[in-house]
PDB file of C-alpha atoms in Angstrom:
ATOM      1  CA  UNK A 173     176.532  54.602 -19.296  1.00  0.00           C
ATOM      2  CA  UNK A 174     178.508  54.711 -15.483  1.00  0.00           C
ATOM      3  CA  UNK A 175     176.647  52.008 -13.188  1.00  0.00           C
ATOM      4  CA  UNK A 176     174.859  54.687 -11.229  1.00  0.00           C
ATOM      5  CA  UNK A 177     173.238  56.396 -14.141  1.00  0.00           C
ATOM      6  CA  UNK A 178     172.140  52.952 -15.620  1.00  0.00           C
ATOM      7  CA  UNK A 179     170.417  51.953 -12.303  1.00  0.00           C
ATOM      8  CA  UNK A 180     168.357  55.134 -12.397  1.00  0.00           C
ATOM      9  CA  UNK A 181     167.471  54.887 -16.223  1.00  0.00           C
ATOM     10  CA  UNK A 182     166.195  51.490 -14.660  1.00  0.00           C
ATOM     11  CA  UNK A 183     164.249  52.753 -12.008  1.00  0.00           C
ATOM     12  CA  UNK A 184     162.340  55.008 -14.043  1.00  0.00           C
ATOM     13  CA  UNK A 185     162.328  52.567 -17.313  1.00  0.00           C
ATOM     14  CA  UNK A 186     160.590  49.891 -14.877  1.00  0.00           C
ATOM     15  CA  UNK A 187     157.387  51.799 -14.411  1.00  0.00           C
ATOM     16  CA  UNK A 188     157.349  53.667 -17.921  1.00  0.00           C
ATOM     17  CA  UNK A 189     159.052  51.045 -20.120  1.00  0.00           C
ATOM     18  CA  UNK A 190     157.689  52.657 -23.069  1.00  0.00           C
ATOM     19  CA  UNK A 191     160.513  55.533 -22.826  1.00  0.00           C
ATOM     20  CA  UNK A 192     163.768  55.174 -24.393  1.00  0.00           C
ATOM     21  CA  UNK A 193     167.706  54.883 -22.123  1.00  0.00           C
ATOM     22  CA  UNK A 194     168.646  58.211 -24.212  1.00  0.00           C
ATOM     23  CA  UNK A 195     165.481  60.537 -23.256  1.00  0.00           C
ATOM     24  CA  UNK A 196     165.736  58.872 -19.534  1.00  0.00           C
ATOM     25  CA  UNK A 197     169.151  59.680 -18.867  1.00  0.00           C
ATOM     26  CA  UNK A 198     168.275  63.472 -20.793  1.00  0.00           C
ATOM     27  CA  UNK A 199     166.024  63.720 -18.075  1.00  0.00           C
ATOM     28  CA  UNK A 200     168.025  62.872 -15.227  1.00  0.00           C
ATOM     29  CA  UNK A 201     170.611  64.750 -16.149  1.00  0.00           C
ATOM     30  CA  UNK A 202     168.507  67.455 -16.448  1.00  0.00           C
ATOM     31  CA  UNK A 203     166.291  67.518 -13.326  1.00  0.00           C
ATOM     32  CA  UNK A 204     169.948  66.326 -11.178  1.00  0.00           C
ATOM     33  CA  UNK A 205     169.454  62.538 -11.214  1.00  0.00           C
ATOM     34  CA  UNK A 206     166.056  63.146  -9.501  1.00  0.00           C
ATOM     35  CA  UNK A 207     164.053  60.149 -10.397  1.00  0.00           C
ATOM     36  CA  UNK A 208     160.971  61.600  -8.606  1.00  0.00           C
ATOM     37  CA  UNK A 209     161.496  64.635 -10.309  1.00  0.00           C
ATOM     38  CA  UNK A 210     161.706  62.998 -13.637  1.00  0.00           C
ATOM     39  CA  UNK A 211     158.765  60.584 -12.978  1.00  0.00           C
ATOM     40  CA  UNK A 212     156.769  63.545 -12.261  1.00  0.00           C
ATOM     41  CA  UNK A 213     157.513  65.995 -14.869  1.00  0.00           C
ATOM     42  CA  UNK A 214     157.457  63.250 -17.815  1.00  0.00           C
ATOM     43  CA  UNK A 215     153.817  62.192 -16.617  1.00  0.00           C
ATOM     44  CA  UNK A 216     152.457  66.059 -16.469  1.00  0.00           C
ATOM     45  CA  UNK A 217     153.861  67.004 -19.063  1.00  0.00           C
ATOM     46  CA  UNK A 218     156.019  69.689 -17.709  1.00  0.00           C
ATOM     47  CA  UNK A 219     159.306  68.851 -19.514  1.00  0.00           C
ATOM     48  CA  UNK A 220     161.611  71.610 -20.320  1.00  0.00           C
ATOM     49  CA  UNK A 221     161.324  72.749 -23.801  1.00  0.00           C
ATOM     50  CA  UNK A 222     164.994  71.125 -24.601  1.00  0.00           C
ATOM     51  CA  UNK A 223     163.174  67.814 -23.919  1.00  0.00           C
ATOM     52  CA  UNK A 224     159.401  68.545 -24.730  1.00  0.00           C
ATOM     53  CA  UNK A 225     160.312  67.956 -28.388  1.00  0.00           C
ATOM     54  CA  UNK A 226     161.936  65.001 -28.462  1.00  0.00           C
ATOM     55  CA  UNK A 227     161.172  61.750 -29.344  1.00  0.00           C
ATOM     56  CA  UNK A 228     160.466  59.826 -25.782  1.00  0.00           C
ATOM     57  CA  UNK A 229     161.656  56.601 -27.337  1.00  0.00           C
ATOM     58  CA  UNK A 230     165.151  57.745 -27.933  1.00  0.00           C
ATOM     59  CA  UNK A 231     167.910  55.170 -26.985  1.00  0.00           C
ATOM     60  CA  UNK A 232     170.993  55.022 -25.532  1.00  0.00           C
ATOM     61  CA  UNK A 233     173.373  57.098 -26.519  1.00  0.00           C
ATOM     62  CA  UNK A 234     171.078  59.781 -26.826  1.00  0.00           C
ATOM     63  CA  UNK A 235     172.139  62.801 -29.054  1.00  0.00           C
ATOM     64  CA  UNK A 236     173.665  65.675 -27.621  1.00  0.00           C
ATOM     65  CA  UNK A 237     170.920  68.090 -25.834  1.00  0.00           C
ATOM     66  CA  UNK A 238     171.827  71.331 -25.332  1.00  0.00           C
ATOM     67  CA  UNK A 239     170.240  72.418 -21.885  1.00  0.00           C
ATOM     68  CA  UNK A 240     171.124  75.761 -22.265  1.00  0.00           C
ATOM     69  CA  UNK A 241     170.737  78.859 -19.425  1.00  0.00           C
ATOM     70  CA  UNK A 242     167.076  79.654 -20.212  1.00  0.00           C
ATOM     71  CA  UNK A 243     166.462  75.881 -18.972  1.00  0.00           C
ATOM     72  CA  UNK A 244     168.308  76.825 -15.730  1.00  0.00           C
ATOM     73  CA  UNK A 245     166.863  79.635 -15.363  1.00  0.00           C
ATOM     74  CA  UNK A 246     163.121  78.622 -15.224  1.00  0.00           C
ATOM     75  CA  UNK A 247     161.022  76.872 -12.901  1.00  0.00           C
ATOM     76  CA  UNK A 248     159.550  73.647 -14.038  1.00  0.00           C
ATOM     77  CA  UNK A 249     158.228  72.311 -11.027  1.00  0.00           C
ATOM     78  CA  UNK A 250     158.950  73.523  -6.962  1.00  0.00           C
ATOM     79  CA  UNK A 251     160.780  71.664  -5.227  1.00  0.00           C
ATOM     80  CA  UNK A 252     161.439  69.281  -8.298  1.00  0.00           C
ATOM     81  CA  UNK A 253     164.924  69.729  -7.983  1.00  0.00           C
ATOM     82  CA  UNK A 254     166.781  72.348  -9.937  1.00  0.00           C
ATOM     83  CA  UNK A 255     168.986  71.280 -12.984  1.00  0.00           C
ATOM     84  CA  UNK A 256     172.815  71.101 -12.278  1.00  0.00           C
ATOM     85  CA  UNK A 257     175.002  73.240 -14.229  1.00  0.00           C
ATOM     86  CA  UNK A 258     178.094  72.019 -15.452  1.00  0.00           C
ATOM     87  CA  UNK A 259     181.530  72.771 -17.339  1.00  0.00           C
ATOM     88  CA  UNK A 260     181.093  76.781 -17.071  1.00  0.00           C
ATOM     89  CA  UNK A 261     184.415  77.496 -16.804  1.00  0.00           C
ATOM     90  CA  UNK A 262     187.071  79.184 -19.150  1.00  0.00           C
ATOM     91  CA  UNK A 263     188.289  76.794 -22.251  1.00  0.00           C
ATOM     92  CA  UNK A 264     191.848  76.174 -21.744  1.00  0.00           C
TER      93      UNK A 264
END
């Protein structure tokens, strides 16, 4: 876990300690490093379905998560910050 990603699984960790490093960095990764965005999805409720079934207490290193276009596609929450899409390119 890079130093900035670990400082955010902190943040978040700090006021809901009962979640696990894997789930929290799932989340960031998934609502863009957004801790507000995660804080406020996790406590509604309003997780995407990749993350709504997982266990919350998951540590680090979580399990591979596919986030997959219907994620990216829907809106969770306005303005919550919209998921970053990565490694779309050709395989070489």
């Amino acid at each position: 876990m890079g130093v900035e990603l670990a400082s955010l699984v902190s943040q978040i960790r700090d006021m809901l300690p009962d979640l696990g490093a894997g789930f929290v960095a799932l989340c960031l990764e998934a609502y863009d490093s957004d801790v507000e965005a995660v804080l406020h999805n996790v406590l509604e409720g309003s997780l995407p379905d990749p993350l709504k079934g997982m266990d919350t207490s998951t540590p680090w290193p979580p399990p591979a998560l596919s986030l997959d276009e219907d994620f990216y596609d829907d809106d969770h929450q306005e303005g919550a910050g919209r998921p970053k899409q990565k490694g779309k390119g050709p395989a070489v």
